[in-house]
């Protein structure tokens, strides 16, 4: 067990080093000269003086060898210092942290909704494959996968904000402003969770221990509740973690449409403005967090499924 | 071991068997050209009696057991016959009545005890289920009862084992747990589907001893499914031999094992003795039972039967299927070579052309 934990930890560290290297190289990969970009961003549309570019380069320490720059950058990054945003001139660390909290809240709400609907829906359609509930579930999941968020988002605003007037259409203040974006964001994971839990539950319901439970006199519902759902939820746990990691920086469309100050919007604006420090900081934080989340998910999986534990011990 | 059919539990229908299967058929409705898996079997078990069901792999023993529980796998259904348990037909019961029956009055053991336990649920929880659903006892009472039961089935240190998961148990321990669960609500009938096949020989003997002790103590009727004739001879009062979805011979264990009449039963006993012939070859039944159900007419055992040729019965065996007829005051066989004793025949089954 401890060997596994140690192994996991080493993999985690290695991943972080690789990520930090990639993040550091972001400005060099985009091809342009970041220093020119900075100077250009300060002088607006005017022509730039090559001398001021060089002064800036020395000032920023960008004239040093690449590996020195990297180590310096890494050292600061480890201390949460990702430099200053080219655009807002404020430190990147706190800016990313604030956005991460927002995105995390949004993602957890969306995935919470998805899970709350998908597990029962997937389970019920597995219990009655081909019946009404299953047909409805299939239709719903197909729709949610096929129709993009930029259609659902305006529709939701139209109905709930403009027509019914019960929910704010944009912004980030209070739980009410969380409802619409979380709902819209939940639809796609909801569809995938439903599919996966249905498939898993169909397998579980064929398992010998289900027959054995029925032979002890448990009715179908009791059997599913006591011996089905926990086993059927296993693959959904893994999927949940993957989606959580993905949504942290991946809910761009929803964050932009609903004007939510999360990671998606932060990255979107940083890309538009070529704001390198923000891009680097966001990238490192998101990937590091994703890796952490997946590690935690594996731990949770082992906790939920004691039979896996023994395989890890041996 | 000594056998007893006496001292049965008081039944509300005295004189009637506890379980009476008549002309049971199990088919695959979605595949009309697949012959029924179980084709018209009849069998009864008296209260407190141990009846063994033997036959080679695929003959339909497990499906017979599962149809008694109405837990057949999806795709299979009982399409004819009746299964009277304590006077009531299981096949016409509501789901509610069936849930009451399962685990409450009829309990079941299976071949792979570890696979029969939910890997995510504690052992004690699963053992408690029959008393929780049938006796409606609270959690604390149930736990106390479970600890008691685990002790009774020979699990050392029940206090520690009660919170185990199935993977922490050996096969033998897992089967003991299954036995505890099966006995917990005090059923009248125990179906044991090859309860020791997956266990090694010493554990096998312990489990069989436990089963025999418990069924005597509780006056349980047992349907014991096995293909081990030494188990049959040690435990069963009566034995029914199954071949390709049919019962081909049935009667008191000692008589059937001592003087089997049906060629298949004879062959089965030959196999179990592991005797070699003069050239040192072990005896085995030639051919397989795979296509036996698909024979259009005649005896299903014909392709593997030596008696038919020897007895000049080939014509008859090819065209007509024999019925399960009494050949003396207690035994029945389904074979043209066995002379029926009409005085004892109580089977009103048609002979199929
Ligand atoms: N779901 C199913 N659909 C169709 N046929 C099935 C299904 N399940 C089992 N069968 C068939 O039913 C027949 C009887 O199977 P059963 O499991 O009762 O045999 P068995 O006598 O218990 O054999 P074993 O000794 O191997 O346990 C087999 O020939 C098998 O192919
Ligand atoms: S009826 Fe004929 S083929 Fe069938 S077992 Fe008897 S002798 Fe053999
Ligand atoms: Mg079987």
mmCIF file of N, CA and C in Angstrom, chain B residues 92-134:
data_model
loop_
_atom_site.group_PDB
_atom_site.id
_atom_site.type_symbol
_atom_site.label_atom_id
_atom_site.label_comp_id
_atom_site.label_asym_id
_atom_site.label_seq_id
_atom_site.Cartn_x
_atom_site.Cartn_y
_atom_site.Cartn_z
ATOM 1 N N UNK B 92 -47.392 -19.104 -9.991
ATOM 2 C CA UNK B 92 -48.468 -18.118 -10.098
ATOM 3 C C UNK B 92 -48.383 -17.073 -8.985
ATOM 4 N N UNK B 93 -47.305 -17.108 -8.209
ATOM 5 C CA UNK B 93 -47.183 -16.159 -7.099
ATOM 6 C C UNK B 93 -46.828 -14.764 -7.592
ATOM 7 N N UNK B 94 -47.237 -13.754 -6.812
ATOM 8 C CA UNK B 94 -46.851 -12.373 -7.105
ATOM 9 C C UNK B 94 -45.405 -12.165 -6.663
ATOM 10 N N UNK B 95 -44.798 -11.081 -7.151
ATOM 11 C CA UNK B 95 -43.425 -10.773 -6.742
ATOM 12 C C UNK B 95 -43.327 -10.655 -5.221
ATOM 13 N N UNK B 96 -44.357 -10.090 -4.633
ATOM 14 C CA UNK B 96 -44.395 -9.896 -3.186
ATOM 15 C C UNK B 96 -44.333 -11.231 -2.453
ATOM 16 N N UNK B 97 -45.166 -12.165 -2.920
ATOM 17 C CA UNK B 97 -45.172 -13.499 -2.307
ATOM 18 C C UNK B 97 -43.831 -14.193 -2.512
ATOM 19 N N UNK B 98 -43.271 -13.995 -3.710
ATOM 20 C CA UNK B 98 -41.983 -14.624 -4.003
ATOM 21 C C UNK B 98 -40.883 -14.086 -3.093
ATOM 22 N N UNK B 99 -40.877 -12.762 -2.882
ATOM 23 C CA UNK B 99 -39.870 -12.175 -2.002
ATOM 24 C C UNK B 99 -39.993 -12.734 -0.591
ATOM 25 N N UNK B 100 -41.232 -13.001 -0.200
ATOM 26 C CA UNK B 100 -41.475 -13.568 1.116
ATOM 27 C C UNK B 100 -40.900 -14.989 1.208
ATOM 28 N N UNK B 101 -41.055 -15.695 0.087
ATOM 29 C CA UNK B 101 -40.599 -17.084 0.024
ATOM 30 C C UNK B 101 -39.074 -17.183 0.013
ATOM 31 N N UNK B 102 -38.456 -16.360 -0.831
ATOM 32 C CA UNK B 102 -36.990 -16.406 -1.002
ATOM 33 C C UNK B 102 -36.300 -15.970 0.284
ATOM 34 N N UNK B 103 -35.421 -16.815 0.751
ATOM 35 C CA UNK B 103 -34.686 -16.471 1.958
ATOM 36 C C UNK B 103 -35.497 -16.683 3.221
ATOM 37 N N UNK B 104 -36.828 -16.626 3.092
ATOM 38 C CA UNK B 104 -37.695 -16.831 4.244
ATOM 39 C C UNK B 104 -38.054 -18.293 4.415
ATOM 40 N N UNK B 105 -38.568 -18.908 3.342
ATOM 41 C CA UNK B 105 -38.953 -20.319 3.430
ATOM 42 C C UNK B 105 -38.086 -21.209 2.556
ATOM 43 N N UNK B 106 -37.559 -20.643 1.471
ATOM 44 C CA UNK B 106 -36.623 -21.396 0.635
ATOM 45 C C UNK B 106 -35.320 -20.608 0.561
ATOM 46 N N UNK B 107 -34.228 -21.230 0.912
ATOM 47 C CA UNK B 107 -32.938 -20.538 0.843
ATOM 48 C C UNK B 107 -32.050 -21.264 -0.150
ATOM 49 N N UNK B 108 -31.014 -20.589 -0.597
ATOM 50 C CA UNK B 108 -30.195 -21.198 -1.640
ATOM 51 C C UNK B 108 -28.702 -20.988 -1.384
ATOM 52 N N UNK B 109 -27.936 -22.024 -1.713
ATOM 53 C CA UNK B 109 -26.467 -21.940 -1.695
ATOM 54 C C UNK B 109 -25.974 -22.138 -3.118
ATOM 55 N N UNK B 110 -24.823 -21.532 -3.424
ATOM 56 C CA UNK B 110 -24.338 -21.586 -4.799
ATOM 57 C C UNK B 110 -22.928 -22.156 -4.869
ATOM 58 N N UNK B 111 -22.521 -22.358 -6.122
ATOM 59 C CA UNK B 111 -21.240 -23.027 -6.351
ATOM 60 C C UNK B 111 -20.031 -22.153 -6.017
ATOM 61 N N UNK B 112 -20.091 -20.865 -6.359
ATOM 62 C CA UNK B 112 -18.933 -19.976 -6.161
ATOM 63 C C UNK B 112 -19.214 -19.016 -5.014
ATOM 64 N N UNK B 113 -18.968 -19.441 -3.760
ATOM 65 C CA UNK B 113 -19.429 -18.623 -2.630
ATOM 66 C C UNK B 113 -18.863 -17.205 -2.631
ATOM 67 N N UNK B 114 -17.612 -17.038 -3.068
ATOM 68 C CA UNK B 114 -17.040 -15.690 -3.007
ATOM 69 C C UNK B 114 -17.699 -14.742 -4.000
ATOM 70 N N UNK B 115 -18.030 -15.288 -5.183
ATOM 71 C CA UNK B 115 -18.679 -14.454 -6.192
ATOM 72 C C UNK B 115 -20.115 -14.120 -5.801
ATOM 73 N N UNK B 116 -20.658 -14.880 -4.845
ATOM 74 C CA UNK B 116 -22.042 -14.660 -4.451
ATOM 75 C C UNK B 116 -22.160 -13.589 -3.372
ATOM 76 N N UNK B 117 -21.028 -13.094 -2.885
ATOM 77 C CA UNK B 117 -21.057 -12.031 -1.883
ATOM 78 C C UNK B 117 -20.708 -10.700 -2.548
ATOM 79 N N UNK B 118 -21.486 -9.682 -2.248
ATOM 80 C CA UNK B 118 -21.233 -8.352 -2.794
ATOM 81 C C UNK B 118 -19.882 -7.846 -2.280
ATOM 82 N N UNK B 119 -18.946 -7.549 -3.193
ATOM 83 C CA UNK B 119 -17.605 -7.138 -2.748
ATOM 84 C C UNK B 119 -17.590 -5.824 -1.986
ATOM 85 N N UNK B 120 -18.635 -5.015 -2.103
ATOM 86 C CA UNK B 120 -18.627 -3.713 -1.439
ATOM 87 C C UNK B 120 -19.445 -3.702 -0.154
ATOM 88 N N UNK B 121 -19.950 -4.864 0.227
ATOM 89 C CA UNK B 121 -20.841 -4.896 1.382
ATOM 90 C C UNK B 121 -20.256 -5.830 2.437
ATOM 91 N N UNK B 122 -20.379 -5.451 3.691
ATOM 92 C CA UNK B 122 -19.794 -6.266 4.745
ATOM 93 C C UNK B 122 -20.543 -7.597 4.890
ATOM 94 N N UNK B 123 -19.772 -8.616 5.271
ATOM 95 C CA UNK B 123 -20.308 -9.956 5.415
ATOM 96 C C UNK B 123 -21.533 -9.980 6.343
ATOM 97 N N UNK B 124 -21.408 -9.329 7.486
ATOM 98 C CA UNK B 124 -22.477 -9.342 8.476
ATOM 99 C C UNK B 124 -23.770 -8.749 7.938
ATOM 100 N N UNK B 125 -23.630 -7.688 7.150
ATOM 101 C CA UNK B 125 -24.807 -7.041 6.571
ATOM 102 C C UNK B 125 -25.561 -8.027 5.692
ATOM 103 N N UNK B 126 -24.804 -8.801 4.915
ATOM 104 C CA UNK B 126 -25.446 -9.718 3.984
ATOM 105 C C UNK B 126 -26.076 -10.906 4.705
ATOM 106 N N UNK B 127 -25.408 -11.365 5.765
ATOM 107 C CA UNK B 127 -25.985 -12.466 6.540
ATOM 108 C C UNK B 127 -27.272 -12.008 7.224
ATOM 109 N N UNK B 128 -27.313 -10.726 7.602
ATOM 110 C CA UNK B 128 -28.473 -10.215 8.348
ATOM 111 C C UNK B 128 -29.686 -9.991 7.461
ATOM 112 N N UNK B 129 -29.475 -9.920 6.166
ATOM 113 C CA UNK B 129 -30.572 -9.512 5.284
ATOM 114 C C UNK B 129 -31.847 -10.346 5.418
ATOM 115 N N UNK B 130 -31.758 -11.679 5.421
ATOM 116 C CA UNK B 130 -33.009 -12.436 5.538
ATOM 117 C C UNK B 130 -33.801 -12.111 6.818
ATOM 118 N N UNK B 131 -33.098 -11.965 7.937
ATOM 119 C CA UNK B 131 -33.861 -11.630 9.152
ATOM 120 C C UNK B 131 -34.361 -10.197 9.107
ATOM 121 N N UNK B 132 -33.585 -9.328 8.480
ATOM 122 C CA UNK B 132 -34.025 -7.931 8.387
ATOM 123 C C UNK B 132 -35.289 -7.831 7.533
ATOM 124 N N UNK B 133 -35.318 -8.516 6.379
ATOM 125 C CA UNK B 133 -36.488 -8.357 5.510
ATOM 126 C C UNK B 133 -37.640 -9.287 5.888
ATOM 127 N N UNK B 134 -37.333 -10.453 6.461
ATOM 128 C CA UNK B 134 -38.428 -11.385 6.738
ATOM 129 C C UNK B 134 -38.926 -11.294 8.172
#
